[in-house]
GROMACS .gro file of C-alpha atoms in nm:
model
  296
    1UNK     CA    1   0.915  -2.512  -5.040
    2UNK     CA    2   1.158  -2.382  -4.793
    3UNK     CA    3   1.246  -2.453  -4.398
    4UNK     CA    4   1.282  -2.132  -4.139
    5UNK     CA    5   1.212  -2.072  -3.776
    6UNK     CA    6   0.978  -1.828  -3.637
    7UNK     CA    7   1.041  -1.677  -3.279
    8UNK     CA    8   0.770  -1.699  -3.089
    9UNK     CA    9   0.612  -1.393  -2.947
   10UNK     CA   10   0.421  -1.628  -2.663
   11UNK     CA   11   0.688  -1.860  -2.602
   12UNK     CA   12   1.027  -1.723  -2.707
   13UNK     CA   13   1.060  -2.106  -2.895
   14UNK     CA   14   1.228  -2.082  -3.199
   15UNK     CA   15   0.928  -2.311  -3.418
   16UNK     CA   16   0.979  -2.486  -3.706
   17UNK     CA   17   0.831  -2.409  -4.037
   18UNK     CA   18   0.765  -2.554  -4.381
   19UNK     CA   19   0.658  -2.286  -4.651
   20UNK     CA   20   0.471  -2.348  -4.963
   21UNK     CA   21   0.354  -2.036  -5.199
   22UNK     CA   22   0.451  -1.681  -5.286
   23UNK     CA   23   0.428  -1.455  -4.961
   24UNK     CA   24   0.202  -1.200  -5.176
   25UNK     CA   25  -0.023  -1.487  -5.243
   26UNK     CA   26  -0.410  -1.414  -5.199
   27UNK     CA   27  -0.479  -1.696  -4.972
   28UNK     CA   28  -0.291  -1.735  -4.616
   29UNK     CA   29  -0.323  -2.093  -4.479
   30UNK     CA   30  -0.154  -2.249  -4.154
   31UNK     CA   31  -0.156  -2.619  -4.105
   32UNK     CA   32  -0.150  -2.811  -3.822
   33UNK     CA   33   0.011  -3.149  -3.780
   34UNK     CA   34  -0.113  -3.436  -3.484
   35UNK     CA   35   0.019  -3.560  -3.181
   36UNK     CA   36   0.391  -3.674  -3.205
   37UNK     CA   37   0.389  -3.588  -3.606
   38UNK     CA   38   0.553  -3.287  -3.783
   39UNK     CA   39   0.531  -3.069  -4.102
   40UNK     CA   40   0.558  -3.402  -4.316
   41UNK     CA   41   0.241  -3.470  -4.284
   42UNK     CA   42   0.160  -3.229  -4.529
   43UNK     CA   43   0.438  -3.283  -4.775
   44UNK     CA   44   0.176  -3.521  -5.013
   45UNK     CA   45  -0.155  -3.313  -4.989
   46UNK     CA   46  -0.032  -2.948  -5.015
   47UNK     CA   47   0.205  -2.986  -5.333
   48UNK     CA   48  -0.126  -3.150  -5.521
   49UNK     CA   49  -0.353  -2.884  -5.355
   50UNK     CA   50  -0.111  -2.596  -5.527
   51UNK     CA   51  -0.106  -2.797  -5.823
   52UNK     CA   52  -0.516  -2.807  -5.815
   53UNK     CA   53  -0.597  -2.373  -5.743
   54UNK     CA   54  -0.216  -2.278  -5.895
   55UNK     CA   55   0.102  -2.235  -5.639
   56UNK     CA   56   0.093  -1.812  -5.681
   57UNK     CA   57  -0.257  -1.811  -5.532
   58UNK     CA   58  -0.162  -1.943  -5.187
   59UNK     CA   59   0.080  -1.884  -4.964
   60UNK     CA   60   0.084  -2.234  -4.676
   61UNK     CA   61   0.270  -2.214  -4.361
   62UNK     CA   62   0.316  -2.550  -4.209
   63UNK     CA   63   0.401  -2.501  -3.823
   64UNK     CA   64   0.568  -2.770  -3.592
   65UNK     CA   65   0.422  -2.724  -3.243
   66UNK     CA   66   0.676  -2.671  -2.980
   67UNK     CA   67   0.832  -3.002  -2.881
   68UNK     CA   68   0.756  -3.143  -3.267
   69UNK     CA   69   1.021  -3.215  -3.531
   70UNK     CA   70   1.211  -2.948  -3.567
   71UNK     CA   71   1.095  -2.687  -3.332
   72UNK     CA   72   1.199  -2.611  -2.968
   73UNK     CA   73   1.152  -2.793  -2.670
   74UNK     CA   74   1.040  -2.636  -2.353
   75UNK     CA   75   1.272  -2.587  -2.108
   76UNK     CA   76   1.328  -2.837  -1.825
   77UNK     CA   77   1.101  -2.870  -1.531
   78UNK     CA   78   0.803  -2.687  -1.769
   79UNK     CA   79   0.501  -2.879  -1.923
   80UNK     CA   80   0.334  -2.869  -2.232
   81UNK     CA   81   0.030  -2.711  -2.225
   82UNK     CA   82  -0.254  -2.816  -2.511
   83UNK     CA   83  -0.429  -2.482  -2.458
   84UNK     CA   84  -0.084  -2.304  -2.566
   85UNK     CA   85  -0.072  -2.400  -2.894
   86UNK     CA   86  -0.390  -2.167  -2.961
   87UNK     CA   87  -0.138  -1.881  -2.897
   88UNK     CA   88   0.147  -2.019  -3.055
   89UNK     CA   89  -0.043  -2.065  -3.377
   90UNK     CA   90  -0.137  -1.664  -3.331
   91UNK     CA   91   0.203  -1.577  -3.263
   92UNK     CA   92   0.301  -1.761  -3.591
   93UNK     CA   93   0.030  -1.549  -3.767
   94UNK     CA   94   0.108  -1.200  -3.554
   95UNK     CA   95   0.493  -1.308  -3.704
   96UNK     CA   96   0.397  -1.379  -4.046
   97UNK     CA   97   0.158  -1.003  -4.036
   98UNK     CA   98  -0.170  -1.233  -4.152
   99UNK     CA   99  -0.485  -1.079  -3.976
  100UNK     CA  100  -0.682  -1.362  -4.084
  101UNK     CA  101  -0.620  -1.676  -4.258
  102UNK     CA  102  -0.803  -2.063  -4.284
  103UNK     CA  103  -0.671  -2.330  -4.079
  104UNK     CA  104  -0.547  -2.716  -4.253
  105UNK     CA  105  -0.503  -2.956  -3.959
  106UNK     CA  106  -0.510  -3.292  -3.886
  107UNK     CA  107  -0.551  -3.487  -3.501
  108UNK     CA  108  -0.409  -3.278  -3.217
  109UNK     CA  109  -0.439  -2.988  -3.499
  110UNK     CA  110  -0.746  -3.051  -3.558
  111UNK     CA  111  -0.805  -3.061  -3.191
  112UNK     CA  112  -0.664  -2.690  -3.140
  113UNK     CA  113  -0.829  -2.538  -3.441
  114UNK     CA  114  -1.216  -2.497  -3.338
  115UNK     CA  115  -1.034  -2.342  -2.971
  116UNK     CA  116  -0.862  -2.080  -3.176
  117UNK     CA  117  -1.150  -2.035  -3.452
  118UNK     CA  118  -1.449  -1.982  -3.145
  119UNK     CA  119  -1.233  -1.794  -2.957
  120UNK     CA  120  -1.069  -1.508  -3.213
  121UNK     CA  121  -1.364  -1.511  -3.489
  122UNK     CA  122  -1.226  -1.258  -3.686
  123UNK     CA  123  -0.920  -1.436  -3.720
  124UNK     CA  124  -1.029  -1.762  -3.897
  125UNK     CA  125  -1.206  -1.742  -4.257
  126UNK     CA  126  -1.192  -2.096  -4.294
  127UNK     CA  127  -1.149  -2.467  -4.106
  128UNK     CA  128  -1.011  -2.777  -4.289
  129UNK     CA  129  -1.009  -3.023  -4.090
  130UNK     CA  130  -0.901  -3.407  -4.089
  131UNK     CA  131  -0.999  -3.688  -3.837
  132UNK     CA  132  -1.078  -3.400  -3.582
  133UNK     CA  133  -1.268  -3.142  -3.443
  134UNK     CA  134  -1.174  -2.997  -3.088
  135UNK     CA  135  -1.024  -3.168  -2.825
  136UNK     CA  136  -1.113  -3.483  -2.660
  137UNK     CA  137  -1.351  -3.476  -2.369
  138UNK     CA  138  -1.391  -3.655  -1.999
  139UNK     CA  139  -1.631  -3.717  -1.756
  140UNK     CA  140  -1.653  -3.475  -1.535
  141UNK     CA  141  -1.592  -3.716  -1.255
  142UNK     CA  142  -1.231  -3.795  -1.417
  143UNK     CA  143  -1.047  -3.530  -1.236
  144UNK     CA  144  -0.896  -3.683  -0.952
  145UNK     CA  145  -0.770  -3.947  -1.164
  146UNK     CA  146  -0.638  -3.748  -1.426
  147UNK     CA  147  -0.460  -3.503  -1.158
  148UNK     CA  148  -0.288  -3.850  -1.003
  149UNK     CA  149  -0.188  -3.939  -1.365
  150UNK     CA  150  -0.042  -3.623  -1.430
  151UNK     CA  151   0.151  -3.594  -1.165
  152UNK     CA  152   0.291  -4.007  -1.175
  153UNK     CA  153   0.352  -3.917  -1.530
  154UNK     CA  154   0.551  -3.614  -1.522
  155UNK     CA  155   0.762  -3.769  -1.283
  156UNK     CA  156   0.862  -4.032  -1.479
  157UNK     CA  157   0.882  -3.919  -1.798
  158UNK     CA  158   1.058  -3.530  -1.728
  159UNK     CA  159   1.439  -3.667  -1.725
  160UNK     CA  160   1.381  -3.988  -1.976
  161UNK     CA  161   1.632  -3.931  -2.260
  162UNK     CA  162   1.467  -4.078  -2.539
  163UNK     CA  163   1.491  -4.409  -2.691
  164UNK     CA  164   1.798  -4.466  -2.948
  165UNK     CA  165   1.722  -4.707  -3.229
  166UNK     CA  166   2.028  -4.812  -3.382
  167UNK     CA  167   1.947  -4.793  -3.743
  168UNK     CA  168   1.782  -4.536  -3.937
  169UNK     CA  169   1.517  -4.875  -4.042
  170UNK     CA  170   1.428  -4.951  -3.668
  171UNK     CA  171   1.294  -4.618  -3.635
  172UNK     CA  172   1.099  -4.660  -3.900
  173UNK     CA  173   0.985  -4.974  -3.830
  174UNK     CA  174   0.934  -4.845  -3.461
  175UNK     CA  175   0.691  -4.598  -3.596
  176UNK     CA  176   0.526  -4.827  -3.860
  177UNK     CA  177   0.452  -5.076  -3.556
  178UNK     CA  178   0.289  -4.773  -3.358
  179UNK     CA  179   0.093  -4.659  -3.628
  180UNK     CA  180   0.002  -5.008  -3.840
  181UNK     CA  181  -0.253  -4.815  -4.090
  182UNK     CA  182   0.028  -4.594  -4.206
  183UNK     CA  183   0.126  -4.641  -4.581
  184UNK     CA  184   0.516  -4.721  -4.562
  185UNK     CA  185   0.602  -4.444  -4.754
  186UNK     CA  186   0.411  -4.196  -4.528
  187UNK     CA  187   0.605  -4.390  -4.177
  188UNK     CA  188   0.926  -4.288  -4.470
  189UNK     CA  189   0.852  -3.905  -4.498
  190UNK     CA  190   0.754  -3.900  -4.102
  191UNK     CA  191   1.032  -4.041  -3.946
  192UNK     CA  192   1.253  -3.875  -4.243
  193UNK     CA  193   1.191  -3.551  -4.124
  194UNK     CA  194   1.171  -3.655  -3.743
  195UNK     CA  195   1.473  -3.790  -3.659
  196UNK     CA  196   1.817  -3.703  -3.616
  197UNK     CA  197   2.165  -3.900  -3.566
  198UNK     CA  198   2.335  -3.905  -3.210
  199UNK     CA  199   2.589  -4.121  -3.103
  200UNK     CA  200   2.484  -4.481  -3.114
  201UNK     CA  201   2.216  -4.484  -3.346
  202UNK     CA  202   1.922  -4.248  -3.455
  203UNK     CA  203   1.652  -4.063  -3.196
  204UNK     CA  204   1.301  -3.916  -3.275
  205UNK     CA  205   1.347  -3.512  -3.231
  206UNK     CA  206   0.950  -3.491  -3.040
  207UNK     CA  207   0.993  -3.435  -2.666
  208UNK     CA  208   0.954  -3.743  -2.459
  209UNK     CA  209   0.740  -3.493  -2.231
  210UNK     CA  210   0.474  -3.473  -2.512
  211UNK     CA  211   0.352  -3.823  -2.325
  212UNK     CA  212   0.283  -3.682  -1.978
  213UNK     CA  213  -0.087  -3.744  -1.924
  214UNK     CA  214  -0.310  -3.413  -1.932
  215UNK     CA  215  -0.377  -3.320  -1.586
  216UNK     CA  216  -0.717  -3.121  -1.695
  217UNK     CA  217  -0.958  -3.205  -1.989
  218UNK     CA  218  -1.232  -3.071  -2.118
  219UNK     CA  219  -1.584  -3.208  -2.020
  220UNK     CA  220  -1.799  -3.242  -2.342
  221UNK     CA  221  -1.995  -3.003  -2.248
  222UNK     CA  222  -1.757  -2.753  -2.252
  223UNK     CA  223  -1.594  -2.837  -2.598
  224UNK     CA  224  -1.920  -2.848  -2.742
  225UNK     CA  225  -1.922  -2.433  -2.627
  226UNK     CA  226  -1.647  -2.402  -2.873
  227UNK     CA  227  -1.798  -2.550  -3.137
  228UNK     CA  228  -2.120  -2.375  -3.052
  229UNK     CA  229  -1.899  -2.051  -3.132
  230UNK     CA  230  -1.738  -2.157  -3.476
  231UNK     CA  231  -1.884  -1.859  -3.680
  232UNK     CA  232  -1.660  -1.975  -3.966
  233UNK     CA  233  -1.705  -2.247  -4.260
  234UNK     CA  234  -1.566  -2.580  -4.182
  235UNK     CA  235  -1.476  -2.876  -4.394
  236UNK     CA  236  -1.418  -3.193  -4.195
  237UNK     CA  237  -1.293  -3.508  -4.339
  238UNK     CA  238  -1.372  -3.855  -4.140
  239UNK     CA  239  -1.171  -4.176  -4.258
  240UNK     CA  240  -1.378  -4.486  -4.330
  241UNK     CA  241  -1.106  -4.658  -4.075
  242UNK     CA  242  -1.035  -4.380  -3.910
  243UNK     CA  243  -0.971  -4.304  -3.524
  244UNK     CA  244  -1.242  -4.426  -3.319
  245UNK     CA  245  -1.259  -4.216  -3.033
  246UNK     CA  246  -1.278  -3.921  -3.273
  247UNK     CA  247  -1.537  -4.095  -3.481
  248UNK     CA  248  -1.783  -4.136  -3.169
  249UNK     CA  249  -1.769  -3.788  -3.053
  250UNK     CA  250  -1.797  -3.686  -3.408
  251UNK     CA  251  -2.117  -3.792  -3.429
  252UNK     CA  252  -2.281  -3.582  -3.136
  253UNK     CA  253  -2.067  -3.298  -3.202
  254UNK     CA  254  -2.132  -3.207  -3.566
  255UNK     CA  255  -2.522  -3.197  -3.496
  256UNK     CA  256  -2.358  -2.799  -3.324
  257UNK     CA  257  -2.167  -2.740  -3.587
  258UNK     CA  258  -2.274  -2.438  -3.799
  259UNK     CA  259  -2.148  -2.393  -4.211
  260UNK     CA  260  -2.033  -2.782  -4.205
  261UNK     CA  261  -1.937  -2.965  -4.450
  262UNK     CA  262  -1.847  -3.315  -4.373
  263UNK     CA  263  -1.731  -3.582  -4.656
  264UNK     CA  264  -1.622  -3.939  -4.552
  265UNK     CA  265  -1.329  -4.109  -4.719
  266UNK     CA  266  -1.181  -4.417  -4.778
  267UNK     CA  267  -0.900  -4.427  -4.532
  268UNK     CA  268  -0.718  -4.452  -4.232
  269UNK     CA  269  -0.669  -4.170  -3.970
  270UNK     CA  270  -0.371  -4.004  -4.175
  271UNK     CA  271  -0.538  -3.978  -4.469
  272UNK     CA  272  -0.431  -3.680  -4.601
  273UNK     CA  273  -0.076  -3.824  -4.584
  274UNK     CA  274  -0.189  -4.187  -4.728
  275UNK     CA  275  -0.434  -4.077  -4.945
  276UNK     CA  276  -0.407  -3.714  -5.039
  277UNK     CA  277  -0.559  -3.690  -5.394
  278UNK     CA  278  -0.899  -3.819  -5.228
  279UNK     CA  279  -0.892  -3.478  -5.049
  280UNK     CA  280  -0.833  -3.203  -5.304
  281UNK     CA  281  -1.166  -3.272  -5.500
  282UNK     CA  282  -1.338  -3.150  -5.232
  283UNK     CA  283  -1.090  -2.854  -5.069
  284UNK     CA  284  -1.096  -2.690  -5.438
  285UNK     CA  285  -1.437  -2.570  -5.422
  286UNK     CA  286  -1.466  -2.529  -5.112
  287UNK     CA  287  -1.194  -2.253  -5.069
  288UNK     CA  288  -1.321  -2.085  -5.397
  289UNK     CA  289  -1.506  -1.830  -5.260
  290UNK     CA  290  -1.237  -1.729  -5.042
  291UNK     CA  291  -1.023  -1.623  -5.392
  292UNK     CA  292  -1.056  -1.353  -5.606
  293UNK     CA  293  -1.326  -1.357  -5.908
  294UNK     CA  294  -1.137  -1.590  -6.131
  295UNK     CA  295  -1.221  -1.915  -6.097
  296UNK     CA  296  -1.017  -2.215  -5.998
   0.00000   0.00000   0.00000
């Protein structure tokens, strides 16, 4: 495994990646991390899943969205914009030369993915996806409101330094009281990798801005024309305890879904992270076809 940046085509951001796997490899996989995470969310699952097919068969680029972990922030005065990471993950893949690869995300990743998979066909062979699938969805009727929230929360959040925990343990156990289902070693490898030491104690490296309300969602409606337009395979994990907002939609959205497979786990909504040897069983076959004749 090694760290680099990669300058973004789209953005000029120098993002942050984690890469697994010779760079001749046969198979080319990005993967996507969720809201407020970064590449560690990966660092359990993808070491087994090398183990599983052998590490010389796939080459895994783990990208931090801008604003994430390690990457760039955007300037000040500038929002983030969900919609962008479909062409940040493109410039990552324009940068890396991959005309196609398969997407592994989880959340917010998993949120993205189906955008970028309906909307450049020929670019995705493959979707693995966990605790998502395409963004979440509002009334119609919501827009008002979410334009005021926008607004009120850009304002107050655009100058906010963020929060300084004084030891490297209150971070963690600022994370582990966000996120309660977390294993303690996976709130470890998160906060491990997204923090850094200032003056005074220890910050998270994620933009504050990454909590400015959305001033424009998708109706359902419209989401479900994305997943109407997935022409690739998809394999979609859904955790026993898993997010519940995602786990309603879920149910209305898969009946659209073409070349799904879906298989429930025992779990929480990371996991991948928690749990990652419940995965690989299933991601083994399923990428077999996209490998040469030998078998895996």
């Amino acid at each position: 495994m090694t760290d680099a940046f990669i300058r973004s085509s789209f953005s000029g951001l120098n993002l942050a990646v984690k890469e697994y796997g010779p760079e001749d490899a046969e198979l080319k996989v990005i993967a996507l991390h969720g809201w407020m995470d970064n590449a560690a969310t990966w660092e359990a699952f993808i070491p087994l899943l090398l183990e599983a097919v052998s590490p010389k068969r796939m080459r895994i680029v783990c990208l931090e969205f801008p604003g994430h972990g390690h990457s760039d922030h955007l300037p000040q005065g500038v929002q983030y914009n969900f919609v962008d990471y479909v062409a940040e993950v493109l410039a990552v893949a324009d940068h890396l030369r991959w005309d196609s690869f398969v997407l592994l995300a989880h959340s917010m990743g998993a949120a993205v993915s189906p955008l970028l998979a309906a909307s450049f066909p020929e670019k995705v062979q493959a979707m693995i996806l966990v605790e998502g699938f395409g963004p979440w969805s509002v009334p119609a009727s919501a827009g008002p409101a979410a334009i005021k929230r926008y607004i009120e929360t850009a304002h107050s959040l655009s100058n906010r330094a963020p929060n300084t925990y004084a030891t490297f343990e209150d971070a963690i156990n600022r994370l582990s009281a966000n996120n309660p289902s977390l294993a303690p070693s996976s709130v470890r490898s998160l906060v491990t990798r997204g923090t850094k030491q200032v003056e005074g104690g220890w910050q998270f490296r994620h933009d504050v801005r990454h909590r400015v309300a959305s001033p424009i969602r998708m109706t359902e409606e419209q989401v479900e024309a994305f997943t109407v337009a997935v022409q690739c395979k998809s394999l979609v994990f859904v955790g026993t305890v898993g997010d519940q907002y995602f786990g309603r939609a879920w149910e209305k959205r898969k009946t659209s879904i073409k070349h799904l497979t879906e298989v429930q786990v025992e779990g929480s909504h990371h996991v991948h992270l928690d749990q990652p040897s419940l995965l690989v069983p299933h991601v083994v076959p399923f990428l077999a076809d996209l490998l040469s004749t030998s078998k895996l």
